[in-house]
PDB file of C-alpha atoms in Angstrom:
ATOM      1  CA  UNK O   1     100.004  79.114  84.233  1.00  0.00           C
ATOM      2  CA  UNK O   2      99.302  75.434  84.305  1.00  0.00           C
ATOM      3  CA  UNK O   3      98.691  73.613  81.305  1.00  0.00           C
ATOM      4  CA  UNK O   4      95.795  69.994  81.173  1.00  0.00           C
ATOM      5  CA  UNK O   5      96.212  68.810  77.502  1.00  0.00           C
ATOM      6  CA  UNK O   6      92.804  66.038  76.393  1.00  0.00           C
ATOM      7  CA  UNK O   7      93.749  63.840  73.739  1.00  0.00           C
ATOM      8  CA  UNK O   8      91.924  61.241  72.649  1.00  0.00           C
ATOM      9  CA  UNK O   9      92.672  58.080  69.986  1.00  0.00           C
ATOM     10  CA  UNK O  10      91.275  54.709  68.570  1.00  0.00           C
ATOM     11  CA  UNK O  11      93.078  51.958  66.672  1.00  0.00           C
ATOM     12  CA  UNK O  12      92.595  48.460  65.855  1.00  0.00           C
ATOM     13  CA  UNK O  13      93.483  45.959  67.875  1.00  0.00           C
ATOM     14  CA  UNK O  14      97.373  44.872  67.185  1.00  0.00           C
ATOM     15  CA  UNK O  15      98.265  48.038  66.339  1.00  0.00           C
ATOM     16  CA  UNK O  16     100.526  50.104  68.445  1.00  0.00           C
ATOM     17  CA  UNK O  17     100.486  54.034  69.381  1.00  0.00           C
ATOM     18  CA  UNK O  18     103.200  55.854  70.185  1.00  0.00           C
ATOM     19  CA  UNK O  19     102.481  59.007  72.407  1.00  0.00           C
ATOM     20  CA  UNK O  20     104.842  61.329  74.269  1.00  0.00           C
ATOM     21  CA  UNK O  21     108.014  58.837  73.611  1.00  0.00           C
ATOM     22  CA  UNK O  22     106.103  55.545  74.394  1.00  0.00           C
ATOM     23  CA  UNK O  23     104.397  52.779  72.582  1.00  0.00           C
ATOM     24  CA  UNK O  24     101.426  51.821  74.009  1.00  0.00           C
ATOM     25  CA  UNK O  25      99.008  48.640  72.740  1.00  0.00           C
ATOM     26  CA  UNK O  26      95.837  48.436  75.133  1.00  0.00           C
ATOM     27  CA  UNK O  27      92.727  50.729  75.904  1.00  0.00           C
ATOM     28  CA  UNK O  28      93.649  53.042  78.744  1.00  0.00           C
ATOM     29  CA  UNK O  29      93.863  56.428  80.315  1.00  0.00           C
ATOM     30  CA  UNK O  30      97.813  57.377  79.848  1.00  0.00           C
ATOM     31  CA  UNK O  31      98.855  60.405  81.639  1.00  0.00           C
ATOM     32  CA  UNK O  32     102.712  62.273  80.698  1.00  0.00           C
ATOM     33  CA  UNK O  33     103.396  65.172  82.985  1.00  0.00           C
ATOM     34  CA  UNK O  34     105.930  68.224  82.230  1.00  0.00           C
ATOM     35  CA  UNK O  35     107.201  71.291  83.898  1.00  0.00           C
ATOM     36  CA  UNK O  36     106.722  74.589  82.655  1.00  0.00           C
ATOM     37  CA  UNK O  37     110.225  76.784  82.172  1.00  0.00           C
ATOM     38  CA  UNK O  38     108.266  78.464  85.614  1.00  0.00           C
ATOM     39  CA  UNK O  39     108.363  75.535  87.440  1.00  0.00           C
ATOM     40  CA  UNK O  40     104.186  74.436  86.608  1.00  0.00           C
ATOM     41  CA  UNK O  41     102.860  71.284  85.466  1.00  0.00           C
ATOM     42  CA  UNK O  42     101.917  70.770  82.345  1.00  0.00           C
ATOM     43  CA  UNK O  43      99.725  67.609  82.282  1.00  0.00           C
ATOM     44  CA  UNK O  44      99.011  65.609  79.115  1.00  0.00           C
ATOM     45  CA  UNK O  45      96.344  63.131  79.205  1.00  0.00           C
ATOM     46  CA  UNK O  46      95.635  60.609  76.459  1.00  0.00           C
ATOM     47  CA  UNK O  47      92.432  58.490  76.148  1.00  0.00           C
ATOM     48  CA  UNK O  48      93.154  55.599  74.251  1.00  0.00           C
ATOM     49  CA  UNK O  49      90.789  53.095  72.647  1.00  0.00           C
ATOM     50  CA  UNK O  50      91.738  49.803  71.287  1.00  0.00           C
ATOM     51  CA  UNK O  51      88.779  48.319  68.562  1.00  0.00           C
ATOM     52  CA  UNK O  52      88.177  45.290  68.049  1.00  0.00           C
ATOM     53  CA  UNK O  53      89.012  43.071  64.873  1.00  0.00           C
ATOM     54  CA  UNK O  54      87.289  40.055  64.344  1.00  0.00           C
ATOM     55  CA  UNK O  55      88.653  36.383  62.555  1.00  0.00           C
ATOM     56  CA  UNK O  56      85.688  33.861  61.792  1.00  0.00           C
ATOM     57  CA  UNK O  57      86.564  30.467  60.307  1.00  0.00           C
ATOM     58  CA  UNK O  58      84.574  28.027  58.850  1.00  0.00           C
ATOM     59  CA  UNK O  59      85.151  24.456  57.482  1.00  0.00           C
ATOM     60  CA  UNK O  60      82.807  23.182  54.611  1.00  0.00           C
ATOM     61  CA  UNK O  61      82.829  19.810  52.694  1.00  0.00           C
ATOM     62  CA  UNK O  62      81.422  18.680  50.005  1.00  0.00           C
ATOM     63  CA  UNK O  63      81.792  16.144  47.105  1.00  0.00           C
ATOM     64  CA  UNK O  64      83.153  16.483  43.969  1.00  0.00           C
ATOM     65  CA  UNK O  65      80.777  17.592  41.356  1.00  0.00           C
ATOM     66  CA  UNK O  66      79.453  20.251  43.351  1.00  0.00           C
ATOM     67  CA  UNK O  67      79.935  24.036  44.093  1.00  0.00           C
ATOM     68  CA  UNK O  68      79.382  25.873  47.340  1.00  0.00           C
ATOM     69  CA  UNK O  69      78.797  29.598  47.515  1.00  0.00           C
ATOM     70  CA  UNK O  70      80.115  31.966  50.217  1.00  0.00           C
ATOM     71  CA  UNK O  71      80.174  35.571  50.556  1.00  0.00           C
ATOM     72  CA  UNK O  72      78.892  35.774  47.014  1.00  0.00           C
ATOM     73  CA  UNK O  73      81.568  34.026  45.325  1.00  0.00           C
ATOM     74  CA  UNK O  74      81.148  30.146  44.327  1.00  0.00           C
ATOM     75  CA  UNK O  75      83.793  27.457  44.710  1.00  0.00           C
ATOM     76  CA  UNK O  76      84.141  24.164  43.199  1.00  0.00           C
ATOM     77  CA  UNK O  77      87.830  23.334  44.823  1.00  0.00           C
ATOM     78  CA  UNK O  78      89.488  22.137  47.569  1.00  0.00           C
ATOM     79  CA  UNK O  79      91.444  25.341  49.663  1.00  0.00           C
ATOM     80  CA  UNK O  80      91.294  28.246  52.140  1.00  0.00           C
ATOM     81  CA  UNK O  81      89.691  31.582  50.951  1.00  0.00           C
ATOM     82  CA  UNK O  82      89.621  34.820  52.629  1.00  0.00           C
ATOM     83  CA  UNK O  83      87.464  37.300  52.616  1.00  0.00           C
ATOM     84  CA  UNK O  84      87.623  40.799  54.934  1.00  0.00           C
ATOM     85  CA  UNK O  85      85.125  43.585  55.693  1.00  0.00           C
ATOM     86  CA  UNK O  86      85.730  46.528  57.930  1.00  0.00           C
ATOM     87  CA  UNK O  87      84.051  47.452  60.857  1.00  0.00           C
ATOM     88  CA  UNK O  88      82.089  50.979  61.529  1.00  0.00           C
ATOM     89  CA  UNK O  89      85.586  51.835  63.181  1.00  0.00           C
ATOM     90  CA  UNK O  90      87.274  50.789  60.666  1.00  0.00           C
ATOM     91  CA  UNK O  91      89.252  47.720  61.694  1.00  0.00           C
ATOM     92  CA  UNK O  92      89.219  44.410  59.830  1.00  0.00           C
ATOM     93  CA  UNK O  93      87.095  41.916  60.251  1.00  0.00           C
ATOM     94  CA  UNK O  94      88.501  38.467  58.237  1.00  0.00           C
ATOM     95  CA  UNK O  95      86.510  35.529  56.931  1.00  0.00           C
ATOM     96  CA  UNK O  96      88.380  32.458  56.558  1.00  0.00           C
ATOM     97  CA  UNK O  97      86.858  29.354  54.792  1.00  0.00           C
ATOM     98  CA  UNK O  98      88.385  25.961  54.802  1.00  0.00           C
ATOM     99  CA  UNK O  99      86.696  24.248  51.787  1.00  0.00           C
ATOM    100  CA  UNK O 100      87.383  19.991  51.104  1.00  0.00           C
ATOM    101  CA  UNK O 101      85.691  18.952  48.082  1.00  0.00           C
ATOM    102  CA  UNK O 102      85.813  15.028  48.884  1.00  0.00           C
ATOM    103  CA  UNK O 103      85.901  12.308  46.249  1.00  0.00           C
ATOM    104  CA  UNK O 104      83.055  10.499  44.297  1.00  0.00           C
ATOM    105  CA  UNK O 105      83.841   7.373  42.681  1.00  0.00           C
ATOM    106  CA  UNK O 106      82.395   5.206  39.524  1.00  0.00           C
ATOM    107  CA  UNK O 107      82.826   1.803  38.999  1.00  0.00           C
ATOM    108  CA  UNK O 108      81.612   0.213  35.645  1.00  0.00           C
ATOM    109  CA  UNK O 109      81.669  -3.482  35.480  1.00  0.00           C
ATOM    110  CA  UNK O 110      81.440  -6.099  31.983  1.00  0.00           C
ATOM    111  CA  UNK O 111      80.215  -9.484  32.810  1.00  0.00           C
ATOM    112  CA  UNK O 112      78.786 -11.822  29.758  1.00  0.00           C
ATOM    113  CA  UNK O 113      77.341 -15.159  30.485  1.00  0.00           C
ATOM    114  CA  UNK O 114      75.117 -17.486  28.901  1.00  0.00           C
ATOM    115  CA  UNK O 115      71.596 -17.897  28.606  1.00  0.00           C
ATOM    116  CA  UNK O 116      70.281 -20.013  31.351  1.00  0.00           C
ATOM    117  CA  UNK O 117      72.955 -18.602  33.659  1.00  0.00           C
ATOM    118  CA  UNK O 118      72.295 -16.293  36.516  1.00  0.00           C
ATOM    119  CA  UNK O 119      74.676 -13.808  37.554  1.00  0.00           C
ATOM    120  CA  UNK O 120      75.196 -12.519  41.535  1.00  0.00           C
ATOM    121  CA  UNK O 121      76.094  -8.613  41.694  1.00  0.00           C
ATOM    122  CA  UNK O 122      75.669  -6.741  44.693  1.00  0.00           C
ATOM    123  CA  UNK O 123      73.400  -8.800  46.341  1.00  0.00           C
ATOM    124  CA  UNK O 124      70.916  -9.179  43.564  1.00  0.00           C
ATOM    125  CA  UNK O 125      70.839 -11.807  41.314  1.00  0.00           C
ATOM    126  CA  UNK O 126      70.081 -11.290  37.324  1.00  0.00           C
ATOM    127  CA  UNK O 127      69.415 -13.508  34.428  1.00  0.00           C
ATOM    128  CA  UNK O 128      68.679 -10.934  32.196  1.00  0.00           C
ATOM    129  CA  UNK O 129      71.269  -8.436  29.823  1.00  0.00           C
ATOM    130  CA  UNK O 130      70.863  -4.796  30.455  1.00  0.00           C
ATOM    131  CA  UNK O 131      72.904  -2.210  32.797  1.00  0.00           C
ATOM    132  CA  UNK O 132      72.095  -2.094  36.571  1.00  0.00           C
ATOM    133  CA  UNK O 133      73.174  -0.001  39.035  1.00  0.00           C
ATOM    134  CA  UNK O 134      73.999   0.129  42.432  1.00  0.00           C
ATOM    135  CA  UNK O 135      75.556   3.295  44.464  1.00  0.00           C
ATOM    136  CA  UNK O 136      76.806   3.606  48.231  1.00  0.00           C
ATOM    137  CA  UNK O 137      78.024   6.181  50.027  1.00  0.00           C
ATOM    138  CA  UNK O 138      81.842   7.060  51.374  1.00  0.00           C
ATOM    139  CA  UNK O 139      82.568   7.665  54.906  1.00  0.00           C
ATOM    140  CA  UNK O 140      82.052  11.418  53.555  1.00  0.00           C
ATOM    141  CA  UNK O 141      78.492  11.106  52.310  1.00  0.00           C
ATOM    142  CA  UNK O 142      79.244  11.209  48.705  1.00  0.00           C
ATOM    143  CA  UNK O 143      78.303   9.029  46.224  1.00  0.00           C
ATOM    144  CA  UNK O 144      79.866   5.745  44.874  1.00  0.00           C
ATOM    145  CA  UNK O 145      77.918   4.593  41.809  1.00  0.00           C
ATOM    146  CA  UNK O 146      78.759   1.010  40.318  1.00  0.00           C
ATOM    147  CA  UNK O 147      77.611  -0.162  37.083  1.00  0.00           C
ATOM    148  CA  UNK O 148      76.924  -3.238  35.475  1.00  0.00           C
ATOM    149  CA  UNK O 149      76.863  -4.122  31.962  1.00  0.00           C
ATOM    150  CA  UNK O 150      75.219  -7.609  31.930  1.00  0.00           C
ATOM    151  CA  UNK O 151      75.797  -9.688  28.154  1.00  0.00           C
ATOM    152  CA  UNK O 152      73.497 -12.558  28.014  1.00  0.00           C
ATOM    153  CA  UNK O 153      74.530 -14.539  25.132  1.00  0.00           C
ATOM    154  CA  UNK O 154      72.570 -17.207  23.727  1.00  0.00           C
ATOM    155  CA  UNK O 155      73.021 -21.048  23.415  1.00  0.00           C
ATOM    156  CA  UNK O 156      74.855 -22.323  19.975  1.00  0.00           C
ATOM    157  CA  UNK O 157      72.751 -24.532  17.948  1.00  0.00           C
ATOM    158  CA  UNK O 158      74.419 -27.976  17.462  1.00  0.00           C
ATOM    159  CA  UNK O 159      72.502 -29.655  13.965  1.00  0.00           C
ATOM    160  CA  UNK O 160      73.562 -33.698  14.013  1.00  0.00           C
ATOM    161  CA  UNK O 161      71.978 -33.472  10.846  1.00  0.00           C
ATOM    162  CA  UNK O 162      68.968 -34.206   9.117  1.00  0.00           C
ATOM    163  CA  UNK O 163      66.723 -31.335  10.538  1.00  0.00           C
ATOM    164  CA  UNK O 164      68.467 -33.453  14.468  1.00  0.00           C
ATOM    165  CA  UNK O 165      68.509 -30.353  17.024  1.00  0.00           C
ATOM    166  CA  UNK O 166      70.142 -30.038  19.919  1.00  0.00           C
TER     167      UNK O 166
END
């Protein structure tokens, strides 16, 4: 008698399968052929299918202060997190983020000056006390807030005496 001997496999890509004394790594039909002790062939066929795994990356920034939430998990800090999933065949499927959490700055600022006396800050002039504010952004779309903490003080009394004001 002859012998045909169907075999078929699956594996995830970068795996390897080693069939009949050799290592294969792709999809494919692989055939290994024999010879009975009577002299018939004795054919082996393998079917061979290489799944797919899949790698998605994605880069997110954001400023300081905040969170950002991905794949059900929130993150407040710079670095690279992984999550994986596999597919209906069972391979993995890997989910890279890149997060950059990007600085925020605050600038506070004292000024005193005298009443009567204007004061230039930003572009805007004051003549009043009280705390103004200002903010920008960075290059990165977060905030810079600067604040100003304005003193006016007022003018000394001089007396020259006898009820004499200056």
């Amino acid at each position: 008698p002859t012998y045909a001997f169907n075999e078929n496999h699956s594996m995830c890509n970068g795996d390897s399968y080693t069939w009949h004394g050799t290592t294969y790594t792709a999809s494919g039909t692989y055939t290994a052929a024999y010879t009975t002790v009577n002299g018939c062939d004795s054919v082996y066929t393998l079917n061979l299918t290489v799944n797919p795994t899949y790698a998605f990356n994605e880069n997110h920034s954001m400023c300081n202060g905040d969170s950002y939430t991905w794949r059900g998990n929130t993150y407040t800090a710079s670095g690279t997190y992984y999550d994986s999933l596999l597919t209906q065949s069972g391979c993995d499927s890997v989910f890279v983020l890149n997060l950059t959490v990007n600085p925020v700055y605050a600038f506070n600022e004292n000024y005193s000056m005298c009443d009567g006396d204007i004061y230039t800050w930003h572009g805007n002039t004051y003549s009043s006390g009280g705390v103004y504010y200002d903010s920008l952004q960075t290059l990165t779309g977060c905030d810079s807030t600067f604040t100003l903490n304005l003193t006016v003080n007022p003018l000394p009394e001089v007396f020259l005496g006898n009820d004499t004001t200056i």
